[in-house]
Coordinates of C-alpha atoms and ligand atoms in Angstrom, one line a residue:
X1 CA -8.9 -8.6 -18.2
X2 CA -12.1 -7.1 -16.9
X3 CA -13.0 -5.5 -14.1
X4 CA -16.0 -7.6 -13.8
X5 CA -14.3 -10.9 -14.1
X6 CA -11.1 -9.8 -11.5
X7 CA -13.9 -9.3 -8.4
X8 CA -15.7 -12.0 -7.6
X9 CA -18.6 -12.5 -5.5
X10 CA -16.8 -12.9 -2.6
X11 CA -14.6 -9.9 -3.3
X12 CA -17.4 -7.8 -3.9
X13 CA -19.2 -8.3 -0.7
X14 CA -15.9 -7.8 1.3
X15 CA -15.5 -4.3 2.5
X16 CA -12.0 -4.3 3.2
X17 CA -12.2 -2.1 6.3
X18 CA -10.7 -5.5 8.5
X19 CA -6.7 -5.0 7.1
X20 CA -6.8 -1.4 9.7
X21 CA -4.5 -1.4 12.3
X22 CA -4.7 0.3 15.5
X23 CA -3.3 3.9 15.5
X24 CA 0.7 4.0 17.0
X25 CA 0.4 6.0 20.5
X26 CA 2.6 8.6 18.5
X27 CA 0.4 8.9 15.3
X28 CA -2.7 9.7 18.0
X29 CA -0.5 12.3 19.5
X30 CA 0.8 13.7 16.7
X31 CA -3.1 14.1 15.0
X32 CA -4.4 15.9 18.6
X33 CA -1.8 18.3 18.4
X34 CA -2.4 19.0 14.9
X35 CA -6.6 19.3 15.8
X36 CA -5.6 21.7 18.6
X37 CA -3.6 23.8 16.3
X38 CA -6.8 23.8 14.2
X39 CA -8.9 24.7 16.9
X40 CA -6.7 27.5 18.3
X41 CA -6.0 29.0 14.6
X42 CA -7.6 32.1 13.8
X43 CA -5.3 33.2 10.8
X44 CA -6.0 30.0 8.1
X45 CA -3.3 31.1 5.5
X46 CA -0.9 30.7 8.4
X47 CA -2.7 27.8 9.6
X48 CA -2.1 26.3 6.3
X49 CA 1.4 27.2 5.5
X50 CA 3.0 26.0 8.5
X51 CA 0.7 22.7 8.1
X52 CA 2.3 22.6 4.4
X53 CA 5.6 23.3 6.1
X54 CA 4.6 20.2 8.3
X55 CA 3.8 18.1 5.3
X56 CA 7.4 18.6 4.0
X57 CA 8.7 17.8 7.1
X58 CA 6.7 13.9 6.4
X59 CA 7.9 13.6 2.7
X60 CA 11.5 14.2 4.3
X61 CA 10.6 11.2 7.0
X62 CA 9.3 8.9 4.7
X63 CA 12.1 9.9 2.2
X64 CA 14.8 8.4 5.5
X65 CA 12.0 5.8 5.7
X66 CA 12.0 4.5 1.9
X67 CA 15.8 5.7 1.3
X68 CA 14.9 6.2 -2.4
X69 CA 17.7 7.1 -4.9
X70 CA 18.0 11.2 -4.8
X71 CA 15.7 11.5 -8.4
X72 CA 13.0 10.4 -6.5
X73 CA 10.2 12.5 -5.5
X74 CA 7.8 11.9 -2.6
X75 CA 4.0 12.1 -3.4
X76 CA 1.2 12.2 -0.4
X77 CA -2.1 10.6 -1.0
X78 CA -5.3 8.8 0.5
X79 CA -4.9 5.3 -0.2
X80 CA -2.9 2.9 -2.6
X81 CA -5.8 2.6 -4.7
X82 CA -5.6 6.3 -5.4
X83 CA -2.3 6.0 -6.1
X84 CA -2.4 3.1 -8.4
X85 CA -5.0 4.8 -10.0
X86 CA -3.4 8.1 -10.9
X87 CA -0.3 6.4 -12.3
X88 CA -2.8 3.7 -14.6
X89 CA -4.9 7.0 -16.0
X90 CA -1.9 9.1 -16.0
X91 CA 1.2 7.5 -17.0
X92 CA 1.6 8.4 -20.7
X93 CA 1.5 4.9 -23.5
X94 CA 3.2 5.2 -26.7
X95 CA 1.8 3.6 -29.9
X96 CA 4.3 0.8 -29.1
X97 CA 4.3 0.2 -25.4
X98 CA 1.3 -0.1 -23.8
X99 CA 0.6 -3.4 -22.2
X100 CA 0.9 -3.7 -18.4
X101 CA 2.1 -6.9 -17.2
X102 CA 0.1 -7.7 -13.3
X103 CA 2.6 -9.9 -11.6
X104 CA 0.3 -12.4 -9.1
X105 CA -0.6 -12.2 -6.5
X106 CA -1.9 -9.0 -6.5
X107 CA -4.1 -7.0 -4.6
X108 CA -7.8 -6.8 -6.4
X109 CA -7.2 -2.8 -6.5
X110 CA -3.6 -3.1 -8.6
X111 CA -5.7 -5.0 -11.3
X112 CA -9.0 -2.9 -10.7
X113 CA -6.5 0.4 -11.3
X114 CA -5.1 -0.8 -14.8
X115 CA -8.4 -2.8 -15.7
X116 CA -10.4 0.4 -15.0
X117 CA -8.0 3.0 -16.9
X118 CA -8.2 0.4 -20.1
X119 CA -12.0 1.1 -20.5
X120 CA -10.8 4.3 -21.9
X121 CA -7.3 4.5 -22.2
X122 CA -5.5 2.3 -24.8
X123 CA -3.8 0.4 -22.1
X124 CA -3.6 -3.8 -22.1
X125 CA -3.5 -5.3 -19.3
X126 CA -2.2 -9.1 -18.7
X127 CA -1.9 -11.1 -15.9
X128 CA 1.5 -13.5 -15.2
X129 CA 0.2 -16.4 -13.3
X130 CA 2.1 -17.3 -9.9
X131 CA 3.7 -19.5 -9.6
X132 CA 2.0 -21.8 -7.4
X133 CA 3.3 -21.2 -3.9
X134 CA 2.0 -17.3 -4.2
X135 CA 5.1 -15.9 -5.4
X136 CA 6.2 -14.2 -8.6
X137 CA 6.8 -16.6 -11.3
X138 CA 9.9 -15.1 -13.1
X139 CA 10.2 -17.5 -15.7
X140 CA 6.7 -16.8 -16.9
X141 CA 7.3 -13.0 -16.1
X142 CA 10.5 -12.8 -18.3
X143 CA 8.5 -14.9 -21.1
X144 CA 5.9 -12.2 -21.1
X145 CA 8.1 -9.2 -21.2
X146 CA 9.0 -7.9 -24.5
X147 CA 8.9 -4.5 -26.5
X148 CA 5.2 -3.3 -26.0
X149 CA 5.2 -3.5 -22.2
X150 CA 4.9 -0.3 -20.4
X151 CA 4.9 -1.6 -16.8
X152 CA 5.4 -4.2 -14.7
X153 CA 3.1 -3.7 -11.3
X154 CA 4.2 -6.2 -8.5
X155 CA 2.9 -6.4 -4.9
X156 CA 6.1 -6.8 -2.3
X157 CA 4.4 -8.3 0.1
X158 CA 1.2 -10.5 -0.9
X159 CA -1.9 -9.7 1.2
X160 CA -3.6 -13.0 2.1
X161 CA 0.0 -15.3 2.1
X162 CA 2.5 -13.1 3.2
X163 CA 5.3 -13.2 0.5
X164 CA 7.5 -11.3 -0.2
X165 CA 8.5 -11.0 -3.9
X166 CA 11.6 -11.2 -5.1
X167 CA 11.2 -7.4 -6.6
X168 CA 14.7 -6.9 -7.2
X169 CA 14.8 -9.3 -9.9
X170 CA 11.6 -7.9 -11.1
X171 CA 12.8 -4.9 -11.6
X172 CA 15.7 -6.1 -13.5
X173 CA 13.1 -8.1 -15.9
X174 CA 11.6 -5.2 -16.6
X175 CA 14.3 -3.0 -17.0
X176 CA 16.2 -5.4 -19.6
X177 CA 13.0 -5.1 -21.6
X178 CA 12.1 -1.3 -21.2
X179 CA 9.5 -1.0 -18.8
X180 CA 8.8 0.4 -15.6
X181 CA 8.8 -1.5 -12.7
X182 CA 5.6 -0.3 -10.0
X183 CA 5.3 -1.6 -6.9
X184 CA 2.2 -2.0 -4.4
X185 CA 4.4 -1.7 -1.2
X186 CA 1.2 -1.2 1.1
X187 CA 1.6 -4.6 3.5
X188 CA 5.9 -3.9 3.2
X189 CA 5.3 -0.4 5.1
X190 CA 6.0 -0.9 8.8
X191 CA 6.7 -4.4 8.8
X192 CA 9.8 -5.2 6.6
X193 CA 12.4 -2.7 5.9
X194 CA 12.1 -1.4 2.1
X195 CA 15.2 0.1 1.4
X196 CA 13.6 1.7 -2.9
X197 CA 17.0 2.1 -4.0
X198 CA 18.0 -1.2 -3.7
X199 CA 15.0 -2.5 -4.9
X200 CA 15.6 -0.4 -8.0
X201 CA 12.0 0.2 -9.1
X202 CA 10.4 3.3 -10.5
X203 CA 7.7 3.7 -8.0
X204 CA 7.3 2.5 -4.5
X205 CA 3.7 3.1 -3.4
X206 CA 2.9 2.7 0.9
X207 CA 0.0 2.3 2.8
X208 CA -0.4 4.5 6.3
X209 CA -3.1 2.4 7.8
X210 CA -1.8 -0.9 8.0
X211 CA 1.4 -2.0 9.2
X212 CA 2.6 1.7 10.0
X213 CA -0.1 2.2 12.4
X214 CA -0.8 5.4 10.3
X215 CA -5.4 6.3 9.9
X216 CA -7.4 5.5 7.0
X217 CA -6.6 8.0 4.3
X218 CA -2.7 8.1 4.2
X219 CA -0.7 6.9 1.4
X220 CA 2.5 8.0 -0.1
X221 CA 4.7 6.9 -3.3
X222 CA 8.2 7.4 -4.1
X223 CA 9.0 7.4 -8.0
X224 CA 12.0 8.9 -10.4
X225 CA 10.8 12.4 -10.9
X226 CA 11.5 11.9 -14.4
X227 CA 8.6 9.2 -14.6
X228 CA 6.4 11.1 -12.2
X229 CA 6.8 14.2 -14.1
X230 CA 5.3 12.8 -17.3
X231 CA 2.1 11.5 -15.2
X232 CA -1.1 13.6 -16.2
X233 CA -2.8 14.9 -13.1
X234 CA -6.1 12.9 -12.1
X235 CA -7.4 15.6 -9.9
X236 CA -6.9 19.1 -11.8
X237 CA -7.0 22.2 -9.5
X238 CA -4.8 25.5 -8.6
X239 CA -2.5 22.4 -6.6
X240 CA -1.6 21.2 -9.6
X241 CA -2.6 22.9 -12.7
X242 CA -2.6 26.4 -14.0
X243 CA -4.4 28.7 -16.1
X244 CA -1.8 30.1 -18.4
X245 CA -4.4 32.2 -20.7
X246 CA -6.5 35.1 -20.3
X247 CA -9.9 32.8 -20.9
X248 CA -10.8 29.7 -19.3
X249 CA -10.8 27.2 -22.3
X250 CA -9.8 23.9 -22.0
X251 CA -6.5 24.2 -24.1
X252 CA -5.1 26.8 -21.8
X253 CA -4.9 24.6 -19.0
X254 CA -1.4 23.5 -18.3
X255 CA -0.7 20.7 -15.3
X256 CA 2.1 22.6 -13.1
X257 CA 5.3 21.5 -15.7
X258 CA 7.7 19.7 -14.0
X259 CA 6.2 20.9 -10.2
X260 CA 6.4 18.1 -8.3
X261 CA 5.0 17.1 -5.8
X262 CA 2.4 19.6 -6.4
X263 CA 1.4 18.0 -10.0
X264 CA 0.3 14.6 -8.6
X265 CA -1.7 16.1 -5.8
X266 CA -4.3 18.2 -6.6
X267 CA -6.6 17.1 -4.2
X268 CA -6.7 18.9 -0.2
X269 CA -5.0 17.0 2.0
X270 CA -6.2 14.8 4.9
X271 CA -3.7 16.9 7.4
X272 CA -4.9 15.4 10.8
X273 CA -4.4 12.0 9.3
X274 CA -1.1 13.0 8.0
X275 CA -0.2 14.6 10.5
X276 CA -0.7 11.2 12.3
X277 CA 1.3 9.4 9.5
X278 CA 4.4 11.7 10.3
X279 CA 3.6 10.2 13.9
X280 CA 4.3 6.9 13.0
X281 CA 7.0 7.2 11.1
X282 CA 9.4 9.4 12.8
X283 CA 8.5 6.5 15.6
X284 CA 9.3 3.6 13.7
X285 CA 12.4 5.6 12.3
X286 CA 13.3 5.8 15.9
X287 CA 12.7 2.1 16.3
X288 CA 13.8 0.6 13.3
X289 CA 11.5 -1.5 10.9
X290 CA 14.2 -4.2 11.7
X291 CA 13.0 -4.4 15.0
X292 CA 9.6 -5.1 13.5
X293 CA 10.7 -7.8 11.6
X294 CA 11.8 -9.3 14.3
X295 CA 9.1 -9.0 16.5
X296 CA 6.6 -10.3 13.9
X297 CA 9.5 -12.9 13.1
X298 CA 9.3 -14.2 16.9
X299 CA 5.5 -14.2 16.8
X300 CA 4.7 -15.6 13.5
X301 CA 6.0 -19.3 14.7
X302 CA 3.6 -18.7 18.0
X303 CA 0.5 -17.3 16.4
X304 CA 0.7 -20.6 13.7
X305 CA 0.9 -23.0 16.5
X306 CA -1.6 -21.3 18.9
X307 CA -3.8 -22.1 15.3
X308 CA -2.2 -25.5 15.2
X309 CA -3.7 -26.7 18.4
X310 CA -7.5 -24.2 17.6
X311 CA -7.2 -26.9 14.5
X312 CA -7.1 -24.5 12.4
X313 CA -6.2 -24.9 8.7
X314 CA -3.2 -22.7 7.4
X315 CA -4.6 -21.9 4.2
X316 CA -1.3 -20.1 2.7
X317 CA 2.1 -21.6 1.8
X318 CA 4.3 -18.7 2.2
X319 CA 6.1 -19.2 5.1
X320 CA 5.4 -22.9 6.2
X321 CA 8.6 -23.7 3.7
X322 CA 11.9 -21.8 2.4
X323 CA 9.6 -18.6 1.3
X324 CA 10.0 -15.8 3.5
X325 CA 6.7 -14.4 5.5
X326 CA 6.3 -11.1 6.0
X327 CA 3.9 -11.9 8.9
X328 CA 0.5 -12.4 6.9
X329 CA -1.2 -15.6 7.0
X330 CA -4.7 -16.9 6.6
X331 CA -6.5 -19.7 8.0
X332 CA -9.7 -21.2 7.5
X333 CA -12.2 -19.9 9.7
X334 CA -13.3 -21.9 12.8
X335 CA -16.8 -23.9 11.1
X336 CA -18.9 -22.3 13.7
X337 CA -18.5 -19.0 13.3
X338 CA -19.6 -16.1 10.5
X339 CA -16.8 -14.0 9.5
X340 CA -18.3 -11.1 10.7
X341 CA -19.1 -12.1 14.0
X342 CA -15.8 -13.1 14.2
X343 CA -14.1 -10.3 13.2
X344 CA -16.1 -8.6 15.9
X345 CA -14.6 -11.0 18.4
X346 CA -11.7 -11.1 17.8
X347 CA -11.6 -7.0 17.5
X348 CA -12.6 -7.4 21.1
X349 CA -10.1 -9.3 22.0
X350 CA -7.8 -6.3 20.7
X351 CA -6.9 -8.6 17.1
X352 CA -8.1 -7.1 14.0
X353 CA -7.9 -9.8 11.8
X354 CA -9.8 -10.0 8.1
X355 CA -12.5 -12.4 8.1
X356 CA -15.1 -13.3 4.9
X357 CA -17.2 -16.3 4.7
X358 CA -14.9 -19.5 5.7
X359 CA -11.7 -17.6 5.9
X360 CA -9.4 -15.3 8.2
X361 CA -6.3 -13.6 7.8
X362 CA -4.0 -12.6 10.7
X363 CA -1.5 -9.1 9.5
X364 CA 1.4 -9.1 12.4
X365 CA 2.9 -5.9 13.2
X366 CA 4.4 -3.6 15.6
X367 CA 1.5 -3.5 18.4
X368 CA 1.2 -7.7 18.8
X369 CA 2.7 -9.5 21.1
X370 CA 2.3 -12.8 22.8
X371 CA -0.8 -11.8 25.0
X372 CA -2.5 -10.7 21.7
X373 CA -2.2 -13.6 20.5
X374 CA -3.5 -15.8 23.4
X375 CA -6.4 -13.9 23.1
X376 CA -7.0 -14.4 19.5
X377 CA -6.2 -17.9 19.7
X378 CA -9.1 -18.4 22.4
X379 CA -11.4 -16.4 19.8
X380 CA -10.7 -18.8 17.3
X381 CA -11.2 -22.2 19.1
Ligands
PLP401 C1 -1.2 -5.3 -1.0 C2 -2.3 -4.3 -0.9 N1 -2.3 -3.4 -1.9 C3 -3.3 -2.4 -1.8 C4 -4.3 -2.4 -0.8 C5 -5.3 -1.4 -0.9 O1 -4.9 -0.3 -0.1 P1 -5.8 1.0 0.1 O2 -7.0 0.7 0.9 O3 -4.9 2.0 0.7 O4 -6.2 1.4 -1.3 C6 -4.2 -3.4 0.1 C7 -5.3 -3.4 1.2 O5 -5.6 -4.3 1.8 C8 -3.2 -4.4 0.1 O6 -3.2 -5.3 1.0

């Protein structure tokens, strides 16, 4: 796989900025208070420790959130991509396991995170086909398992159709054959409850800005500290590496042993947008991600046939059958109209919806309801 070969044109011109949600009321009033602080602080080691203290207070909510097995550690990050990333240039191959098996569909940034790291890592990447409907096609998966794979990255819930994948049997596959099981949890976060132990994989990586209502520039994973802790650092500083000798050559740099999370983030935080993260979470804690599902469950039927009578084309299959829908679907865009301009509409009519040339994707969450969804319907016509 190359990384040339997994973007294609229309890939490449599509700046994904379209998949944001609004901010939750609480993640705005949780980032003001956290800029006032700011403003009003006039000691910043202070400032900064009880903003770290904060910070621990979020890994605790998202650990309630994800309810990951206790050998899990919580790391905080910018986006899924970075995520990815640090895992595909960090996680250690050995000379027999090092292909990485991408389960379809998958996000372009999954296979752009492995594909990338194997330009100078001695990773292999391979991709298991899907199996037609958009889901995970196990028989193929379980074919192409065997001895040299190192990972198995899967997408919970597919971006463009919706599905969710079966990752508990995924995990399972991989398990019986020795590898890891990774999953790109950033459409599952905030709209279907993800409960990591059950779904037994090694690391659980969520997105802030979509369905959790969280800015641009939150992300979190949960993973078995004992996987995490063998992950080189991708951003080395006094966060997570030390000098351990008196001069500053390379070899006496040590990544903090075992100090998680401190290890996996080396870069400064985004605190006002995590701060805002913690907003939303403790609210849909409160809540309940079940009472998401349900919402976006009651919808989903009305947003498809407010499309039905636009005569608009549902483009995916998830969901129209026995799959499961997370609350994703795309249709093909209205002939008239550029995806742009009608991204802009529609953002006017209070929908963000993803729009390229001749297609558009609606992502239901929390903030929808049927009024919404009037108004995007008469966007669409
Ligand atoms: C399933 C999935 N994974 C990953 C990403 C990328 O997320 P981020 O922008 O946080 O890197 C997206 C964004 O649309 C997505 O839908």
């Amino acid at each position: 796989v190359s990384v040339d070969t997994l973007l294609d044109a229309r890939w490449r011109m599509f700046f994904d900025w379209a998949s944001i949600s609004p901010l939750s009321n609480p993640a705005q009033v949780a980032r003001r208070s956290h800029l006032e602080r700011a403003d009003r602080a006039v000691d910043p080691p202070l400032f900064l420790r009880s903003e770290t203290a904060r910070l621990d207070r979020l890994r605790e909510s998202l650990r309630r959130f994800l309810t990951p097995p206790g050998d899990h550690a919580i790391v905080l990050g910018r986006s899924a991509a970075e995520l990815l990333s640090l895992l595909a240039a960090g996680l250690p191959t050995t000379a027999d396991r090092r292909v990485v098996l991408l389960v379809e569909p998958n996000h372009p940034v999954a296979a752009l995170a492995w594909a990338g790291a194997s330009r100078t890592r001695p990773i292999r990447v391979h991709t298991v086909a899907h199996d037609g409907r958009h889901l995970a096609d196990l028989d193929a998966l379980a074919a192409a398992l065997d001895r040299r794979c190192l990972a198995v990255c899967v997408t919970h819930v597919t971006h463009l159709h919706g599905g969710v994948q079966p990752i508990r049997r995924i995990t399972d596959l991989a398990h019986a054959a020795g590898a890891l099981c990774i999953v790109d949890g950033a459409q599952a976060t905030g709209r279907i409850p993800v409960d990591v132990a059950a779904l037994g994989c090694d690391v659980y990586i969520g997105a802030g800005r979509k369905a959790m209502l969280a800015p641009i520039g939150t992300a979190f994973l949960s993973g078995a500290a004992e996987v995490l802790s063998m992950v080189e650092p991708s951003v080395w500083s006094t966060r997570s590496a030390t000098l351990i000798g008196p001069d500053h050559a390379a070899s006496v740099v040590a990544a903090r042993p075992g100090e998680l999370p401190a290890r996996l983030e080396g870069n400064l935080p985004d605190l006002a947008a995590l701060n805002a993260l913690a907003g939303s979470t403790d609210a849909l804690l409160d809540i309940g991600v079940d009472w998401v599902q349900a919402q976006v469950r009651r919808l989903l039927p009305y947003l498809l046939d407010g499309m039905k009578r636009n005569g608009l084309e549902l483009q995916s299959t998830a969901g129209t059958g026995e799959v499961a829908n997370a609350g994703i679907v795309t249709f093909a865009a209205p002939p008239t109209a550029s995806g742009l301009d009608l991204q802009a509409r529609c953002g006017a009519a209070g929908f963000v919806v993803a729009a390229d040339l001749d297609t558009v994707r609606v992502s239901l969450h929390a903030r929808n309801d049927e009024t919404a969804i009037d108004a995007l319907c008469r966007e669409m016509r």
